[in-house]
């Protein structure tokens, strides 16, 4: 267990280093230097050194340090991803299990193909249309100034404003969750050990409960990185569609305005989030389904 | 029932594949003939009242500038399809082929490439595409989308081929003096010849989503060449009261992605 | 026999698959008393699988079942009703990692089975299992079983399964090809222990098998079954003696026997050296006492030993697939270890493999492509010539009637095995490495495989390097042998000499393992 965790931690660290190198390469573009490869490498090395010392440079738009700007914007995105992730699990888990093991499983694959064929931005717009016309909710789709209504609040209007982006991210995440669940359930179903242990005398329920369920949960955990990716990209689209001022929205604007220090930092944070989810998921999966001595 | 079979029945499966490919065929016909099929040329404005609801004259209505949405959707579809084809070619070449070759490189080189691609695969493809466009120009959006979709394909192909390379039969083949080049060629054949249509259709679906999203965010097609994502973005300001200007392009986009996915044979990608 | 408890009474049991065709099992009747053992002997598909399925209570949903079964003192009930047995039945399957959950230790899973069967808590079931393992003479310690199934060696797993069955204090043990894939020596030990446990616990034993070794070793009754019907039923000794049905006689005749007669030997033994091994060490001991031997062109050498005794490591080192800690290997007058990749692979073209591992062929390739591979990879030949060689080779192994466009993945184990031989024939190798070629095949397939291999050896002048745990295989394919134990060479020489007077007790153990009681006196087959 420890050895596995250490190896995964190594992978995680290596991934972070890779992401840091990528981020410095991007932010080096913004730093003044002579043309040519050698000056670029030199500048990149300097940037990497600064990066290690947590100096991420200044935003070209606001002139503030990139960390300060991100500090203002990141919480909104994290809230969105967190709430979206909760929705994804709440919606995706029963959906995945139902579609994988329920009576409709044969029709499930085509059905899900149709449902998930809509890109996230189309789904978000459709949700907004429905909310506006059926529920008569206030919307921020076309407001002039981007704001970020707090998600975890008791204020009803603010909750209504926040609900749609959360649902958009949540549904995108739910698609990833149910896909991972269906895949791992199908894998677990194909295992020969079911019939092997049943013949030896275990009951079907016992096999499912003691051996198959941990395997399925572990499979879901092992896909945590993938689910995180889906949530993050959905967050980009949701913040743009619903005019929320978060880090993802900031990323789009930074790229558009060529603010490379900001871009690099956000990219690094997002990659770090994905790597962290992947790491935690894998270790959790191992703890759950690999307790036997090796 | 102990064994759970999640795959649809084979008949349904092949039927859905057929539906997918015929859909793609129809879309291809519509795209090639878009100039003849569309009532109006691309970008022709003021053809009717602004934001007119669908009617017999304008079956899909008109948009903010009085453009015929039917014609625009057809033209937009052809732009989207053309760019998506280019992007999926890039994704397959860089992701698939390169991944298969990298799995046969000497161990250190292969592992380094795999690790580097792993870093890229941990960043949402959408952000990668945005970044690549931001670093170059909007003109290269299809290339960027293809490149952004490549890391995941690379990682998957690499891992599959690497597993083949480690397999017992590959070891026996090497022990009997079968050259490494022969084994690589064989892996490429089995990875791509037999599954090329599937791989291509799956890549098409993936890059179409990225491309249209990028366009929607304003990083893709530049007017006058409007693709579906850009059309939806332009209709966003008015769609709450004039749904048709956004709904029909979105519908075309969804149908395109759905057909590509069905053509890929309901494969939803294996475990990374 | 009136004082003995009747355990099982099967009457007119018929099992058929839906959609017509001949029934898998046709009006099969059998009785079994406590303490008695019956060996059901038949080839794959003879109906013994269906019998075990119905008795074990895991018949397929689609099986159409007729006839009655009476367990113990209960009533005779229709078999189709899946009657709940009023007696304890323990199932003893073939040790396969696939029948266990891959990520949990085997011991824990077996404990759970015992707990379930005895209706006891896990802790006491664990204790029962531990005691059962300790009672079995020669069984590994329980801790050794506490590893994931993939890492557990099949013999250990077989011990665990046997202990699991015994710990259930069963009335009836259903052995389903229980020891099919193990080496002869392990089979002999395990069968002896099974017989001893049967005597102690007094259970009835029904042993379904395709191999003749259990039939010869367990004694008791043998039921020979073919195409769902009983061909013959009788005492093991009588069936072996030759006073039996024609089908049974052919079965028993095909049993491989060791021959003590001087083999004819091949004139090629004085050819040029093909493979020279100097001081090869399998374990890094630091001592300089490695293995040195020479294989001449057209000669043959068997490496005999049990699983894990070091034969395979030796072959891998000899072929340059893995580096041995010390020593030098010269193939066809060239040192393999100093060659470049390209040159080494050029030399390796003259080597062919035939192994008992089913993953030795690329499952994606078609049958024809597999056979063509050596020709296409190394030579530029016209298409029709390639097809000619291929056809001839396939005919010789008996695969000519198969559709050549089928993929290897769709073939059964026996077909894959023969396909490997066909590929080797086409390659016309200088050296053929044959590694446990009969593993996992039933007795009938083994007989044919033996014939195919001896035919291959007779037709080509390749040198043979045979890896096996079975002296009959060694004798059929080689003249000389080296015997290994625990990565060390214990004996070497002409096989006939070794058989006549084995010097090491380990060697005599291996020889006894394939000397079946009451059969070896029979004249050796021609």
PDB file of N, CA and C in Angstrom, chain A residues 81-134:
ATOM      1  N   UNK A  81     -16.987  24.225  -9.212  1.00  0.00           N
ATOM      2  CA  UNK A  81     -16.552  22.855  -9.492  1.00  0.00           C
ATOM      3  C   UNK A  81     -17.004  21.918  -8.375  1.00  0.00           C
ATOM      4  N   UNK A  82     -16.900  22.404  -7.144  1.00  0.00           N
ATOM      5  CA  UNK A  82     -17.281  21.585  -5.995  1.00  0.00           C
ATOM      6  C   UNK A  82     -18.771  21.254  -6.036  1.00  0.00           C
ATOM      7  N   UNK A  83     -19.584  22.338  -6.209  1.00  0.00           N
ATOM      8  CA  UNK A  83     -21.026  22.112  -6.249  1.00  0.00           C
ATOM      9  C   UNK A  83     -21.393  21.261  -7.459  1.00  0.00           C
ATOM     10  N   UNK A  84     -20.729  21.557  -8.600  1.00  0.00           N
ATOM     11  CA  UNK A  84     -20.993  20.760  -9.801  1.00  0.00           C
ATOM     12  C   UNK A  84     -20.627  19.307  -9.584  1.00  0.00           C
ATOM     13  N   UNK A  85     -19.505  19.080  -8.890  1.00  0.00           N
ATOM     14  CA  UNK A  85     -19.079  17.705  -8.624  1.00  0.00           C
ATOM     15  C   UNK A  85     -20.100  16.982  -7.769  1.00  0.00           C
ATOM     16  N   UNK A  86     -20.661  17.704  -6.785  1.00  0.00           N
ATOM     17  CA  UNK A  86     -21.680  17.079  -5.940  1.00  0.00           C
ATOM     18  C   UNK A  86     -22.889  16.692  -6.783  1.00  0.00           C
ATOM     19  N   UNK A  87     -23.323  17.624  -7.631  1.00  0.00           N
ATOM     20  CA  UNK A  87     -24.458  17.318  -8.507  1.00  0.00           C
ATOM     21  C   UNK A  87     -24.120  16.128  -9.399  1.00  0.00           C
ATOM     22  N   UNK A  88     -22.879  16.119  -9.915  1.00  0.00           N
ATOM     23  CA  UNK A  88     -22.469  15.051 -10.821  1.00  0.00           C
ATOM     24  C   UNK A  88     -22.574  13.701 -10.128  1.00  0.00           C
ATOM     25  N   UNK A  89     -22.123  13.641  -8.870  1.00  0.00           N
ATOM     26  CA  UNK A  89     -22.180  12.367  -8.147  1.00  0.00           C
ATOM     27  C   UNK A  89     -23.627  11.982  -7.846  1.00  0.00           C
ATOM     28  N   UNK A  90     -24.408  12.995  -7.423  1.00  0.00           N
ATOM     29  CA  UNK A  90     -25.797  12.697  -7.037  1.00  0.00           C
ATOM     30  C   UNK A  90     -26.589  12.220  -8.258  1.00  0.00           C
ATOM     31  N   UNK A  91     -26.362  12.872  -9.391  1.00  0.00           N
ATOM     32  CA  UNK A  91     -27.116  12.498 -10.592  1.00  0.00           C
ATOM     33  C   UNK A  91     -26.470  11.304 -11.295  1.00  0.00           C
ATOM     34  N   UNK A  92     -25.151  11.358 -11.394  1.00  0.00           N
ATOM     35  CA  UNK A  92     -24.446  10.371 -12.230  1.00  0.00           C
ATOM     36  C   UNK A  92     -24.407   8.978 -11.638  1.00  0.00           C
ATOM     37  N   UNK A  93     -24.273   8.880 -10.296  1.00  0.00           N
ATOM     38  CA  UNK A  93     -24.126   7.548  -9.706  1.00  0.00           C
ATOM     39  C   UNK A  93     -25.357   6.675  -9.898  1.00  0.00           C
ATOM     40  N   UNK A  94     -26.552   7.166  -9.461  1.00  0.00           N
ATOM     41  CA  UNK A  94     -27.713   6.293  -9.708  1.00  0.00           C
ATOM     42  C   UNK A  94     -27.951   6.059 -11.183  1.00  0.00           C
ATOM     43  N   UNK A  95     -27.698   7.104 -11.987  1.00  0.00           N
ATOM     44  CA  UNK A  95     -27.912   6.964 -13.431  1.00  0.00           C
ATOM     45  C   UNK A  95     -26.997   5.879 -13.989  1.00  0.00           C
ATOM     46  N   UNK A  96     -25.709   5.953 -13.619  1.00  0.00           N
ATOM     47  CA  UNK A  96     -24.747   4.977 -14.119  1.00  0.00           C
ATOM     48  C   UNK A  96     -25.105   3.571 -13.683  1.00  0.00           C
ATOM     49  N   UNK A  97     -25.450   3.418 -12.396  1.00  0.00           N
ATOM     50  CA  UNK A  97     -25.777   2.078 -11.890  1.00  0.00           C
ATOM     51  C   UNK A  97     -27.044   1.552 -12.562  1.00  0.00           C
ATOM     52  N   UNK A  98     -28.025   2.444 -12.692  1.00  0.00           N
ATOM     53  CA  UNK A  98     -29.282   2.027 -13.316  1.00  0.00           C
ATOM     54  C   UNK A  98     -29.042   1.603 -14.761  1.00  0.00           C
ATOM     55  N   UNK A  99     -28.260   2.417 -15.466  1.00  0.00           N
ATOM     56  CA  UNK A  99     -28.033   2.124 -16.873  1.00  0.00           C
ATOM     57  C   UNK A  99     -27.107   0.924 -17.051  1.00  0.00           C
ATOM     58  N   UNK A 100     -26.244   0.677 -16.056  1.00  0.00           N
ATOM     59  CA  UNK A 100     -25.295  -0.431 -16.208  1.00  0.00           C
ATOM     60  C   UNK A 100     -25.919  -1.744 -15.783  1.00  0.00           C
ATOM     61  N   UNK A 101     -26.740  -1.729 -14.732  1.00  0.00           N
ATOM     62  CA  UNK A 101     -27.222  -2.985 -14.186  1.00  0.00           C
ATOM     63  C   UNK A 101     -28.733  -3.115 -14.256  1.00  0.00           C
ATOM     64  N   UNK A 102     -29.420  -2.026 -14.486  1.00  0.00           N
ATOM     65  CA  UNK A 102     -30.883  -2.073 -14.496  1.00  0.00           C
ATOM     66  C   UNK A 102     -31.405  -2.757 -15.750  1.00  0.00           C
ATOM     67  N   UNK A 103     -32.731  -2.857 -15.837  1.00  0.00           N
ATOM     68  CA  UNK A 103     -33.320  -3.560 -16.971  1.00  0.00           C
ATOM     69  C   UNK A 103     -33.129  -2.822 -18.297  1.00  0.00           C
ATOM     70  N   UNK A 104     -32.762  -1.535 -18.229  1.00  0.00           N
ATOM     71  CA  UNK A 104     -32.678  -0.776 -19.485  1.00  0.00           C
ATOM     72  C   UNK A 104     -31.268  -0.782 -20.057  1.00  0.00           C
ATOM     73  N   UNK A 105     -30.372  -1.627 -19.512  1.00  0.00           N
ATOM     74  CA  UNK A 105     -28.969  -1.461 -19.863  1.00  0.00           C
ATOM     75  C   UNK A 105     -28.681  -1.629 -21.351  1.00  0.00           C
ATOM     76  N   UNK A 106     -29.489  -2.452 -22.018  1.00  0.00           N
ATOM     77  CA  UNK A 106     -29.201  -2.654 -23.432  1.00  0.00           C
ATOM     78  C   UNK A 106     -29.494  -1.405 -24.253  1.00  0.00           C
ATOM     79  N   UNK A 107     -30.489  -0.652 -23.805  1.00  0.00           N
ATOM     80  CA  UNK A 107     -30.821   0.576 -24.524  1.00  0.00           C
ATOM     81  C   UNK A 107     -29.982   1.738 -24.022  1.00  0.00           C
ATOM     82  N   UNK A 108     -29.238   1.512 -22.932  1.00  0.00           N
ATOM     83  CA  UNK A 108     -28.570   2.619 -22.249  1.00  0.00           C
ATOM     84  C   UNK A 108     -27.538   3.301 -23.126  1.00  0.00           C
ATOM     85  N   UNK A 109     -26.685   2.498 -23.770  1.00  0.00           N
ATOM     86  CA  UNK A 109     -25.586   3.093 -24.523  1.00  0.00           C
ATOM     87  C   UNK A 109     -26.092   4.046 -25.606  1.00  0.00           C
ATOM     88  N   UNK A 110     -27.027   3.631 -26.470  1.00  0.00           N
ATOM     89  CA  UNK A 110     -27.529   4.570 -27.477  1.00  0.00           C
ATOM     90  C   UNK A 110     -28.180   5.789 -26.849  1.00  0.00           C
ATOM     91  N   UNK A 111     -28.934   5.551 -25.775  1.00  0.00           N
ATOM     92  CA  UNK A 111     -29.622   6.654 -25.109  1.00  0.00           C
ATOM     93  C   UNK A 111     -28.632   7.701 -24.619  1.00  0.00           C
ATOM     94  N   UNK A 112     -27.579   7.212 -23.948  1.00  0.00           N
ATOM     95  CA  UNK A 112     -26.617   8.155 -23.395  1.00  0.00           C
ATOM     96  C   UNK A 112     -25.859   8.867 -24.503  1.00  0.00           C
ATOM     97  N   UNK A 113     -25.630   8.177 -25.621  1.00  0.00           N
ATOM     98  CA  UNK A 113     -24.982   8.822 -26.754  1.00  0.00           C
ATOM     99  C   UNK A 113     -25.794  10.029 -27.196  1.00  0.00           C
ATOM    100  N   UNK A 114     -27.097   9.840 -27.260  1.00  0.00           N
ATOM    101  CA  UNK A 114     -27.959  10.925 -27.720  1.00  0.00           C
ATOM    102  C   UNK A 114     -27.945  12.070 -26.703  1.00  0.00           C
ATOM    103  N   UNK A 115     -28.069  11.715 -25.417  1.00  0.00           N
ATOM    104  CA  UNK A 115     -28.140  12.755 -24.392  1.00  0.00           C
ATOM    105  C   UNK A 115     -26.838  13.549 -24.322  1.00  0.00           C
ATOM    106  N   UNK A 116     -25.695  12.833 -24.429  1.00  0.00           N
ATOM    107  CA  UNK A 116     -24.427  13.541 -24.248  1.00  0.00           C
ATOM    108  C   UNK A 116     -23.866  14.090 -25.558  1.00  0.00           C
ATOM    109  N   UNK A 117     -24.627  14.012 -26.633  1.00  0.00           N
ATOM    110  CA  UNK A 117     -24.118  14.535 -27.904  1.00  0.00           C
ATOM    111  C   UNK A 117     -24.095  16.057 -27.921  1.00  0.00           C
ATOM    112  N   UNK A 118     -24.882  16.681 -27.051  1.00  0.00           N
ATOM    113  CA  UNK A 118     -24.917  18.150 -27.049  1.00  0.00           C
ATOM    114  C   UNK A 118     -23.676  18.679 -26.356  1.00  0.00           C
ATOM    115  N   UNK A 119     -22.927  19.590 -27.003  1.00  0.00           N
ATOM    116  CA  UNK A 119     -21.788  20.211 -26.327  1.00  0.00           C
ATOM    117  C   UNK A 119     -22.277  20.974 -25.104  1.00  0.00           C
ATOM    118  N   UNK A 120     -21.376  21.182 -24.152  1.00  0.00           N
ATOM    119  CA  UNK A 120     -21.779  21.769 -22.870  1.00  0.00           C
ATOM    120  C   UNK A 120     -22.418  23.136 -23.064  1.00  0.00           C
ATOM    121  N   UNK A 121     -21.891  23.935 -24.010  1.00  0.00           N
ATOM    122  CA  UNK A 121     -22.446  25.289 -24.138  1.00  0.00           C
ATOM    123  C   UNK A 121     -23.879  25.245 -24.661  1.00  0.00           C
ATOM    124  N   UNK A 122     -24.181  24.283 -25.545  1.00  0.00           N
ATOM    125  CA  UNK A 122     -25.557  24.142 -26.014  1.00  0.00           C
ATOM    126  C   UNK A 122     -26.464  23.749 -24.860  1.00  0.00           C
ATOM    127  N   UNK A 123     -25.984  22.788 -24.040  1.00  0.00           N
ATOM    128  CA  UNK A 123     -26.786  22.346 -22.905  1.00  0.00           C
ATOM    129  C   UNK A 123     -27.028  23.502 -21.935  1.00  0.00           C
ATOM    130  N   UNK A 124     -25.971  24.311 -21.707  1.00  0.00           N
ATOM    131  CA  UNK A 124     -26.115  25.441 -20.796  1.00  0.00           C
ATOM    132  C   UNK A 124     -27.143  26.439 -21.297  1.00  0.00           C
ATOM    133  N   UNK A 125     -27.069  26.744 -22.597  1.00  0.00           N
ATOM    134  CA  UNK A 125     -28.030  27.696 -23.169  1.00  0.00           C
ATOM    135  C   UNK A 125     -29.441  27.140 -23.076  1.00  0.00           C
ATOM    136  N   UNK A 126     -29.578  25.839 -23.328  1.00  0.00           N
ATOM    137  CA  UNK A 126     -30.907  25.232 -23.280  1.00  0.00           C
ATOM    138  C   UNK A 126     -31.460  25.299 -21.858  1.00  0.00           C
ATOM    139  N   UNK A 127     -30.591  25.022 -20.882  1.00  0.00           N
ATOM    140  CA  UNK A 127     -31.012  25.107 -19.477  1.00  0.00           C
ATOM    141  C   UNK A 127     -31.503  26.520 -19.161  1.00  0.00           C
ATOM    142  N   UNK A 128     -30.736  27.510 -19.612  1.00  0.00           N
ATOM    143  CA  UNK A 128     -31.089  28.901 -19.343  1.00  0.00           C
ATOM    144  C   UNK A 128     -32.426  29.236 -19.983  1.00  0.00           C
ATOM    145  N   UNK A 129     -32.624  28.745 -21.186  1.00  0.00           N
ATOM    146  CA  UNK A 129     -33.890  29.014 -21.877  1.00  0.00           C
ATOM    147  C   UNK A 129     -35.044  28.428 -21.085  1.00  0.00           C
ATOM    148  N   UNK A 130     -34.855  27.191 -20.654  1.00  0.00           N
ATOM    149  CA  UNK A 130     -35.899  26.525 -19.884  1.00  0.00           C
ATOM    150  C   UNK A 130     -36.188  27.263 -18.595  1.00  0.00           C
ATOM    151  N   UNK A 131     -35.120  27.686 -17.902  1.00  0.00           N
ATOM    152  CA  UNK A 131     -35.309  28.357 -16.613  1.00  0.00           C
ATOM    153  C   UNK A 131     -36.037  29.689 -16.805  1.00  0.00           C
ATOM    154  N   UNK A 132     -35.695  30.386 -17.868  1.00  0.00           N
ATOM    155  CA  UNK A 132     -36.299  31.688 -18.108  1.00  0.00           C
ATOM    156  C   UNK A 132     -37.770  31.542 -18.492  1.00  0.00           C
ATOM    157  N   UNK A 133     -38.098  30.572 -19.322  1.00  0.00           N
ATOM    158  CA  UNK A 133     -39.456  30.495 -19.841  1.00  0.00           C
ATOM    159  C   UNK A 133     -40.377  29.661 -18.977  1.00  0.00           C
ATOM    160  N   UNK A 134     -39.852  28.642 -18.316  1.00  0.00           N
ATOM    161  CA  UNK A 134     -40.719  27.775 -17.525  1.00  0.00           C
ATOM    162  C   UNK A 134     -40.772  28.223 -16.070  1.00  0.00           C
TER     163      UNK A 134
END
